[in-house]
mmCIF file of C-alpha atoms and ligand atoms in Angstrom:
data_model
loop_
_atom_site.group_PDB
_atom_site.id
_atom_site.type_symbol
_atom_site.label_atom_id
_atom_site.label_comp_id
_atom_site.label_asym_id
_atom_site.label_seq_id
_atom_site.Cartn_x
_atom_site.Cartn_y
_atom_site.Cartn_z
ATOM 1 C CA MET C 50 113.146 129.996 103.808
ATOM 2 C CA LEU C 51 115.164 127.617 105.977
ATOM 3 C CA ILE C 52 112.875 125.927 108.468
ATOM 4 C CA THR C 53 114.757 124.615 111.443
ATOM 5 C CA SER C 54 112.578 124.081 114.497
ATOM 6 C CA LEU C 55 109.949 121.400 114.869
ATOM 7 C CA LYS C 56 107.384 124.051 115.740
ATOM 8 C CA GLN C 57 108.128 125.945 112.518
ATOM 9 C CA GLN C 58 107.818 122.731 110.519
ATOM 10 C CA HIS C 59 104.401 122.044 112.010
ATOM 11 C CA GLU C 60 103.286 125.617 111.323
ATOM 12 C CA GLU C 61 104.507 125.370 107.742
ATOM 13 C CA LEU C 62 102.630 122.098 107.237
ATOM 14 C CA ARG C 63 99.461 123.666 108.630
ATOM 15 C CA ARG C 64 99.850 126.658 106.310
ATOM 16 C CA LEU C 65 100.378 124.442 103.258
ATOM 17 C CA VAL C 66 97.290 122.357 104.061
ATOM 18 C CA GLU C 67 95.167 125.453 104.706
ATOM 19 C CA GLU C 68 96.243 127.139 101.490
ATOM 20 C CA ALA C 69 95.917 124.081 99.255
ATOM 21 C CA GLY C 70 92.768 123.680 97.201
ATOM 22 C CA ILE C 71 93.291 119.964 96.641
ATOM 23 C CA VAL C 72 95.444 117.682 98.776
ATOM 24 C CA THR C 73 96.494 114.171 97.744
ATOM 25 C CA ALA C 74 97.855 111.879 100.426
ATOM 26 C CA PHE C 75 100.102 108.939 99.607
ATOM 27 C CA THR C 76 100.614 106.466 102.424
ATOM 28 C CA GLY C 77 102.926 103.570 103.162
ATOM 29 C CA ALA C 78 103.328 100.958 105.848
ATOM 30 C CA GLY C 79 104.569 103.526 108.416
ATOM 31 C CA ILE C 80 101.061 104.893 109.003
ATOM 32 C CA SER C 81 99.910 101.475 110.260
ATOM 33 C CA THR C 82 102.759 100.649 112.659
ATOM 34 C CA GLU C 83 101.009 102.327 115.584
ATOM 35 C CA CYS C 84 98.076 99.997 114.860
ATOM 36 C CA GLY C 85 100.366 97.031 115.515
ATOM 37 C CA ILE C 86 101.187 96.115 111.887
ATOM 38 C CA PRO C 87 104.970 96.257 111.355
ATOM 39 C CA ASP C 88 106.317 98.026 108.287
ATOM 40 C CA PHE C 89 108.298 96.273 105.578
ATOM 41 C CA ARG C 90 111.837 97.558 105.846
ATOM 42 C CA SER C 91 112.457 98.588 109.467
ATOM 43 C CA PRO C 92 114.798 96.290 111.442
ATOM 44 C CA GLY C 93 113.184 93.033 112.607
ATOM 45 C CA SER C 94 110.498 93.113 109.893
ATOM 46 C CA PRO C 95 108.475 89.885 109.983
ATOM 47 C CA TRP C 96 107.747 90.365 106.263
ATOM 48 C CA LEU C 97 111.432 89.867 105.448
ATOM 49 C CA LYS C 98 111.953 86.800 107.623
ATOM 50 C CA ASN C 99 111.220 84.739 104.499
ATOM 51 C CA LYS C 100 112.070 85.713 100.953
ATOM 52 C CA PRO C 101 108.822 87.078 99.421
ATOM 53 C CA ILE C 102 107.155 84.651 96.976
ATOM 54 C CA ASP C 103 107.208 86.156 93.475
ATOM 55 C CA PHE C 104 104.079 86.057 91.356
ATOM 56 C CA ASP C 105 105.578 83.585 88.861
ATOM 57 C CA LEU C 106 106.446 81.152 91.646
ATOM 58 C CA PHE C 107 102.908 81.406 93.039
ATOM 59 C CA VAL C 108 101.421 80.646 89.635
ATOM 60 C CA ASN C 109 103.806 77.859 88.696
ATOM 61 C CA SER C 110 104.320 75.948 91.931
ATOM 62 C CA ALA C 111 101.592 74.249 93.987
ATOM 63 C CA GLU C 112 104.090 74.005 96.833
ATOM 64 C CA MET C 113 104.745 77.766 96.828
ATOM 65 C CA ARG C 114 101.001 78.495 96.652
ATOM 66 C CA ALA C 115 100.447 76.408 99.770
ATOM 67 C CA GLU C 116 103.377 78.191 101.431
ATOM 68 C CA ALA C 117 101.983 81.608 100.444
ATOM 69 C CA TRP C 118 98.650 80.768 102.090
ATOM 70 C CA ARG C 119 100.369 79.364 105.190
ATOM 71 C CA ARG C 120 102.272 82.665 105.619
ATOM 72 C CA LYS C 121 99.200 84.768 104.818
ATOM 73 C CA PHE C 122 97.028 83.130 107.466
ATOM 74 C CA ALA C 123 99.836 83.170 110.065
ATOM 75 C CA MET C 124 100.217 86.956 109.505
ATOM 76 C CA ASP C 125 96.458 87.482 109.578
ATOM 77 C CA ASP C 126 96.299 85.763 112.970
ATOM 78 C CA LEU C 127 98.918 88.175 114.311
ATOM 79 C CA TYR C 128 97.348 91.400 113.010
ATOM 80 C CA ARG C 129 93.655 90.552 112.936
ATOM 81 C CA GLY C 130 92.558 93.080 115.588
ATOM 82 C CA ALA C 131 94.303 96.108 114.017
ATOM 83 C CA GLN C 132 92.212 99.273 114.111
ATOM 84 C CA PRO C 133 92.843 102.631 112.404
ATOM 85 C CA GLY C 134 95.346 104.859 114.206
ATOM 86 C CA ARG C 135 95.690 108.616 114.685
ATOM 87 C CA GLY C 136 97.195 109.089 111.239
ATOM 88 C CA HIS C 137 94.320 107.265 109.556
ATOM 89 C CA ARG C 138 91.756 109.245 111.544
ATOM 90 C CA ALA C 139 93.417 112.579 110.755
ATOM 91 C CA LEU C 140 93.384 111.785 107.035
ATOM 92 C CA ALA C 141 89.738 110.683 107.282
ATOM 93 C CA GLY C 142 89.049 114.163 108.700
ATOM 94 C CA LEU C 143 90.818 115.782 105.774
ATOM 95 C CA ALA C 144 88.802 113.631 103.357
ATOM 96 C CA ALA C 145 85.579 114.594 105.139
ATOM 97 C CA SER C 146 86.470 118.297 104.774
ATOM 98 C CA GLY C 147 86.263 117.818 100.995
ATOM 99 C CA LYS C 148 89.871 118.895 100.481
ATOM 100 C CA MET C 149 91.251 115.440 99.771
ATOM 101 C CA PRO C 150 89.247 113.721 97.028
ATOM 102 C CA ALA C 151 91.801 110.924 96.623
ATOM 103 C CA LEU C 152 94.140 109.024 98.892
ATOM 104 C CA ILE C 153 96.763 106.810 97.268
ATOM 105 C CA THR C 154 98.031 103.963 99.423
ATOM 106 C CA GLN C 155 100.617 101.232 99.099
ATOM 107 C CA ASN C 156 99.040 99.517 102.090
ATOM 108 C CA ILE C 157 96.977 96.387 101.860
ATOM 109 C CA ASP C 158 95.388 96.509 105.320
ATOM 110 C CA GLY C 159 92.132 98.325 104.505
ATOM 111 C CA LEU C 160 92.594 100.694 107.470
ATOM 112 C CA HIS C 161 91.909 103.892 105.512
ATOM 113 C CA GLN C 162 88.459 102.606 104.581
ATOM 114 C CA ALA C 163 87.944 101.427 108.186
ATOM 115 C CA SER C 164 88.783 104.951 109.420
ATOM 116 C CA GLY C 165 85.960 106.433 107.334
ATOM 117 C CA VAL C 166 87.585 107.463 104.043
ATOM 118 C CA PRO C 167 85.008 106.450 101.404
ATOM 119 C CA ALA C 168 86.240 103.266 99.675
ATOM 120 C CA GLY C 169 85.819 104.943 96.287
ATOM 121 C CA ASN C 170 88.344 107.622 97.286
ATOM 122 C CA VAL C 171 91.067 105.153 98.324
ATOM 123 C CA ILE C 172 93.401 104.137 95.500
ATOM 124 C CA GLU C 173 95.076 100.855 96.424
ATOM 125 C CA LEU C 174 98.257 100.445 94.391
ATOM 126 C CA HIS C 175 99.219 97.095 95.895
ATOM 127 C CA GLY C 176 95.740 95.675 96.317
ATOM 128 C CA ASN C 177 93.956 94.597 99.473
ATOM 129 C CA GLY C 178 94.824 91.714 101.775
ATOM 130 C CA THR C 179 91.421 91.426 103.427
ATOM 131 C CA TYR C 180 89.959 89.288 100.634
ATOM 132 C CA ALA C 181 91.082 87.141 97.671
ATOM 133 C CA ARG C 182 90.462 87.009 93.929
ATOM 134 C CA CYS C 183 90.570 84.414 91.186
ATOM 135 C CA LEU C 184 93.499 85.101 88.852
ATOM 136 C CA SER C 185 91.445 83.845 85.867
ATOM 137 C CA CYS C 186 87.893 85.219 86.175
ATOM 138 C CA GLY C 187 88.597 87.953 88.741
ATOM 139 C CA GLY C 188 85.827 86.715 91.047
ATOM 140 C CA ARG C 189 86.039 87.722 94.698
ATOM 141 C CA HIS C 190 86.563 85.077 97.419
ATOM 142 C CA GLU C 191 86.282 85.624 101.161
ATOM 143 C CA LEU C 192 89.308 84.592 103.212
ATOM 144 C CA ALA C 193 87.366 82.541 105.781
ATOM 145 C CA GLU C 194 86.183 80.151 103.088
ATOM 146 C CA VAL C 195 89.573 80.071 101.336
ATOM 147 C CA ARG C 196 91.170 79.238 104.691
ATOM 148 C CA ARG C 197 88.681 76.471 105.445
ATOM 149 C CA ARG C 198 89.456 74.842 102.102
ATOM 150 C CA TYR C 199 93.220 75.353 102.459
ATOM 151 C CA GLU C 200 93.240 73.792 105.935
ATOM 152 C CA GLU C 201 91.167 70.862 104.713
ATOM 153 C CA SER C 202 93.366 70.058 101.712
ATOM 154 C CA GLY C 203 96.733 71.653 102.512
ATOM 155 C CA GLU C 204 96.626 73.167 99.016
ATOM 156 C CA GLY C 205 95.943 76.604 97.580
ATOM 157 C CA PRO C 206 92.240 76.463 96.580
ATOM 158 C CA ARG C 207 90.912 77.011 93.079
ATOM 159 C CA CYS C 208 87.917 79.021 91.915
ATOM 160 C CA HIS C 209 84.778 77.324 90.510
ATOM 161 C CA CYS C 210 86.098 78.423 87.078
ATOM 162 C CA GLY C 211 89.289 76.409 87.695
ATOM 163 C CA GLY C 212 91.513 79.486 88.155
ATOM 164 C CA LEU C 213 93.968 79.994 90.989
ATOM 165 C CA ILE C 214 92.738 81.946 93.993
ATOM 166 C CA LYS C 215 95.225 84.474 95.354
ATOM 167 C CA SER C 216 95.100 87.134 98.059
ATOM 168 C CA ALA C 217 93.929 90.343 96.328
ATOM 169 C CA THR C 218 97.357 91.920 96.811
ATOM 170 C CA ILE C 219 100.016 92.663 94.211
ATOM 171 C CA SER C 220 103.034 90.393 94.596
ATOM 172 C CA PHE C 221 106.547 91.138 93.423
ATOM 173 C CA GLY C 222 106.573 90.439 89.691
ATOM 174 C CA GLN C 223 102.803 90.887 89.284
ATOM 175 C CA THR C 224 101.408 93.524 86.912
ATOM 176 C CA MET C 225 100.304 96.717 88.644
ATOM 177 C CA PRO C 226 96.529 97.343 88.606
ATOM 178 C CA GLU C 227 95.914 99.535 85.579
ATOM 179 C CA GLU C 228 92.907 101.472 86.847
ATOM 180 C CA ALA C 229 94.549 102.255 90.204
ATOM 181 C CA MET C 230 97.712 103.441 88.430
ATOM 182 C CA THR C 231 95.707 105.734 86.143
ATOM 183 C CA ARG C 232 93.720 107.182 89.042
ATOM 184 C CA ALA C 233 96.905 107.666 91.077
ATOM 185 C CA ARG C 234 98.509 109.533 88.181
ATOM 186 C CA ASP C 235 95.456 111.798 87.915
ATOM 187 C CA ALA C 236 95.398 112.425 91.666
ATOM 188 C CA SER C 237 99.110 113.288 91.564
ATOM 189 C CA VAL C 238 98.995 115.785 88.707
ATOM 190 C CA THR C 239 95.805 117.572 89.815
ATOM 191 C CA CYS C 240 96.674 118.365 93.456
ATOM 192 C CA ASP C 241 98.282 121.485 94.950
ATOM 193 C CA LEU C 242 99.781 119.605 97.859
ATOM 194 C CA PHE C 243 101.080 116.030 97.936
ATOM 195 C CA LEU C 244 101.638 114.465 101.356
ATOM 196 C CA ALA C 245 103.900 111.380 101.295
ATOM 197 C CA ILE C 246 103.385 109.672 104.655
ATOM 198 C CA GLY C 247 105.099 106.634 106.159
ATOM 199 C CA SER C 248 106.902 105.312 103.129
ATOM 200 C CA SER C 249 110.596 104.780 102.517
ATOM 201 C CA LEU C 250 109.750 105.739 98.898
ATOM 202 C CA VAL C 251 111.864 103.007 97.383
ATOM 203 C CA VAL C 252 109.141 100.731 95.925
ATOM 204 C CA TYR C 253 108.566 101.665 92.270
ATOM 205 C CA PRO C 254 106.429 102.437 90.375
ATOM 206 C CA ALA C 255 104.455 103.599 93.447
ATOM 207 C CA ALA C 256 107.295 105.810 94.677
ATOM 208 C CA GLY C 257 107.245 107.735 91.380
ATOM 209 C CA PHE C 258 104.036 109.585 92.270
ATOM 210 C CA PRO C 259 105.531 112.152 94.695
ATOM 211 C CA ALA C 260 108.003 113.355 92.041
ATOM 212 C CA LEU C 261 105.268 113.326 89.389
ATOM 213 C CA ALA C 262 103.081 115.542 91.573
ATOM 214 C CA GLN C 263 105.955 117.930 92.172
ATOM 215 C CA ARG C 264 106.784 118.169 88.473
ATOM 216 C CA ALA C 265 103.129 119.014 87.834
ATOM 217 C CA GLY C 266 103.377 121.939 90.261
ATOM 218 C CA ALA C 267 102.347 120.529 93.645
ATOM 219 C CA GLN C 268 104.201 121.210 96.873
ATOM 220 C CA LEU C 269 105.697 117.969 98.207
ATOM 221 C CA VAL C 270 105.708 117.234 101.935
ATOM 222 C CA ILE C 271 107.293 114.072 103.339
ATOM 223 C CA ILE C 272 106.317 112.834 106.801
ATOM 224 C CA ASN C 273 108.383 109.850 107.962
ATOM 225 C CA ARG C 274 110.450 108.691 110.907
ATOM 226 C CA ASP C 275 113.531 107.779 108.866
ATOM 227 C CA GLU C 276 115.169 109.408 105.872
ATOM 228 C CA THR C 277 113.545 108.688 102.513
ATOM 229 C CA ALA C 278 114.933 108.522 99.019
ATOM 230 C CA LEU C 279 113.219 111.838 98.118
ATOM 231 C CA ASP C 280 113.961 114.036 101.146
ATOM 232 C CA ASP C 281 116.346 116.261 99.177
ATOM 233 C CA GLU C 282 113.649 117.029 96.600
ATOM 234 C CA ALA C 283 110.789 117.774 99.014
ATOM 235 C CA ASP C 284 109.504 121.257 99.855
ATOM 236 C CA LEU C 285 109.112 120.230 103.488
ATOM 237 C CA VAL C 286 110.279 117.169 105.430
ATOM 238 C CA LEU C 287 108.904 116.318 108.877
ATOM 239 C CA ARG C 288 110.863 113.562 110.623
ATOM 240 C CA GLY C 289 108.896 112.131 113.487
ATOM 241 C CA ASP C 290 105.987 109.989 114.492
ATOM 242 C CA ILE C 291 103.113 110.097 112.015
ATOM 243 C CA GLY C 292 100.406 109.821 114.678
ATOM 244 C CA ASP C 293 101.894 112.720 116.659
ATOM 245 C CA ILE C 294 102.358 114.931 113.597
ATOM 246 C CA LEU C 295 98.971 114.361 111.941
ATOM 247 C CA GLU C 296 97.022 114.446 115.206
ATOM 248 C CA ALA C 297 98.525 117.856 115.949
ATOM 249 C CA LEU C 298 97.815 119.100 112.431
ATOM 250 C CA LEU C 299 94.248 117.997 111.877
HETATM 251 P P1 LIG O 543 108.602 100.681 104.193
HETATM 252 O O1 LIG O 543 108.620 99.616 105.246
HETATM 253 O O2 LIG O 543 109.591 100.598 103.096
HETATM 254 O O3 LIG O 543 108.765 102.101 104.869
HETATM 255 C C1 LIG O 543 107.996 102.452 105.972
HETATM 256 C C2 LIG O 543 108.538 103.747 106.529
HETATM 257 O O4 LIG O 543 107.688 104.137 107.591
HETATM 258 C C3 LIG O 543 109.957 103.614 107.107
HETATM 259 O O5 LIG O 543 110.815 104.484 106.406
HETATM 260 C C4 LIG O 543 109.813 104.030 108.593
HETATM 261 O O6 LIG O 543 110.805 104.946 108.965
HETATM 262 C C5 LIG O 543 108.461 104.729 108.605
HETATM 263 N N1 LIG O 543 107.717 104.566 109.863
HETATM 264 C C6 LIG O 543 107.356 103.421 110.483
HETATM 265 N N2 LIG O 543 106.580 103.691 111.565
HETATM 266 C C7 LIG O 543 106.486 105.050 111.629
HETATM 267 C C8 LIG O 543 105.825 105.954 112.503
HETATM 268 N N3 LIG O 543 105.094 105.529 113.548
HETATM 269 N N4 LIG O 543 105.932 107.285 112.273
HETATM 270 C C9 LIG O 543 106.680 107.736 111.219
HETATM 271 N N5 LIG O 543 107.302 106.937 110.348
HETATM 272 C C10 LIG O 543 107.202 105.605 110.545
HETATM 273 O O7 LIG O 543 107.108 100.766 103.668
HETATM 274 P P2 LIG O 543 106.518 101.159 102.236
HETATM 275 O O8 LIG O 543 107.316 102.261 101.645
HETATM 276 O O9 LIG O 543 105.077 101.339 102.460
HETATM 277 O O10 LIG O 543 106.768 99.877 101.362
HETATM 278 C C11 LIG O 543 106.404 98.617 101.877
HETATM 279 C C12 LIG O 543 105.531 97.771 100.978
HETATM 280 O O11 LIG O 543 105.063 96.651 101.747
HETATM 281 C C13 LIG O 543 104.316 98.505 100.504
HETATM 282 O O12 LIG O 543 104.280 98.347 99.154
HETATM 283 C C14 LIG O 543 103.117 97.807 101.148
HETATM 284 O O13 LIG O 543 102.291 97.283 100.127
HETATM 285 C C15 LIG O 543 103.654 96.602 101.858
HETATM 286 N N6 LIG O 543 103.286 96.561 103.305
HETATM 287 C C16 LIG O 543 102.044 96.946 103.702
HETATM 288 C C17 LIG O 543 101.709 96.943 105.049
HETATM 289 C C18 LIG O 543 100.333 97.381 105.455
HETATM 290 O O14 LIG O 543 99.401 97.291 104.655
HETATM 291 N N7 LIG O 543 100.150 97.896 106.679
HETATM 292 C C19 LIG O 543 102.648 96.545 106.007
HETATM 293 C C20 LIG O 543 103.925 96.136 105.558
HETATM 294 C C21 LIG O 543 104.233 96.139 104.198
#
């Protein structure tokens, strides 16, 4: 069936959600733009003003570690007050209905948990930027204390075990978190409906999950303002504002 009008697209999305037994959502930076956090690739992105610092550089250069923390705290100051938006709240509703046992996200902002999705149901593929971890012992460090020490010394702080402390996010060149990848694979192959929301779908391996879900028999819906790399493969594509679309749906 060729779906042409916006109204038909919304109706089709509603039907797919109603008929699905299990829904898996997969979110990217686009769901958080209405909360004031810019996405990665849209024009004017503050994230691309500087070349991202690869994991190897962070580990091997004290200067780059200090620079990574300088950028991290400058960004945190800009986006500190961000609250969940309409898209987050709509997905929290879907999770509360029991239909969406897992939500896979590429985001590092913690806004799905803040919107009420149980933390255990959120699979963070690229980690979480609201705290830090030691790269050696894995111990958790709170950012306020890391910042105090960084501002005092001008250097990236170390853990009591001697290891390097790093924001708990996954940098370019860093190994993907094994448990999150396994859970994301499971959530992709066991759902009836896979909703890819607010992602350009170009960052791999994360962007492989929509196609994996589809190969395993799920319907694939893409909700995004701009074209994505997988639009031609999807069962339904809704181009528009995520907040508007999900608020109307749920
Ligand atoms: P991306 O920047 O590559 O793509 C975001 C997509 O969202 C774009 O295609 C854009 O058209 C769309 N979009 C933006 N606002 C929208 C809106 N209101 N309604 C509908 N569509 C909208 O993002 P990505 O695919 O998630 O990849 C970026 C990477 O950078 C991720 O891995 C993520 O870890 C990281 N990142 C995270 C955050 C965050 O946590 N909020 C922010 C920036 C970057």
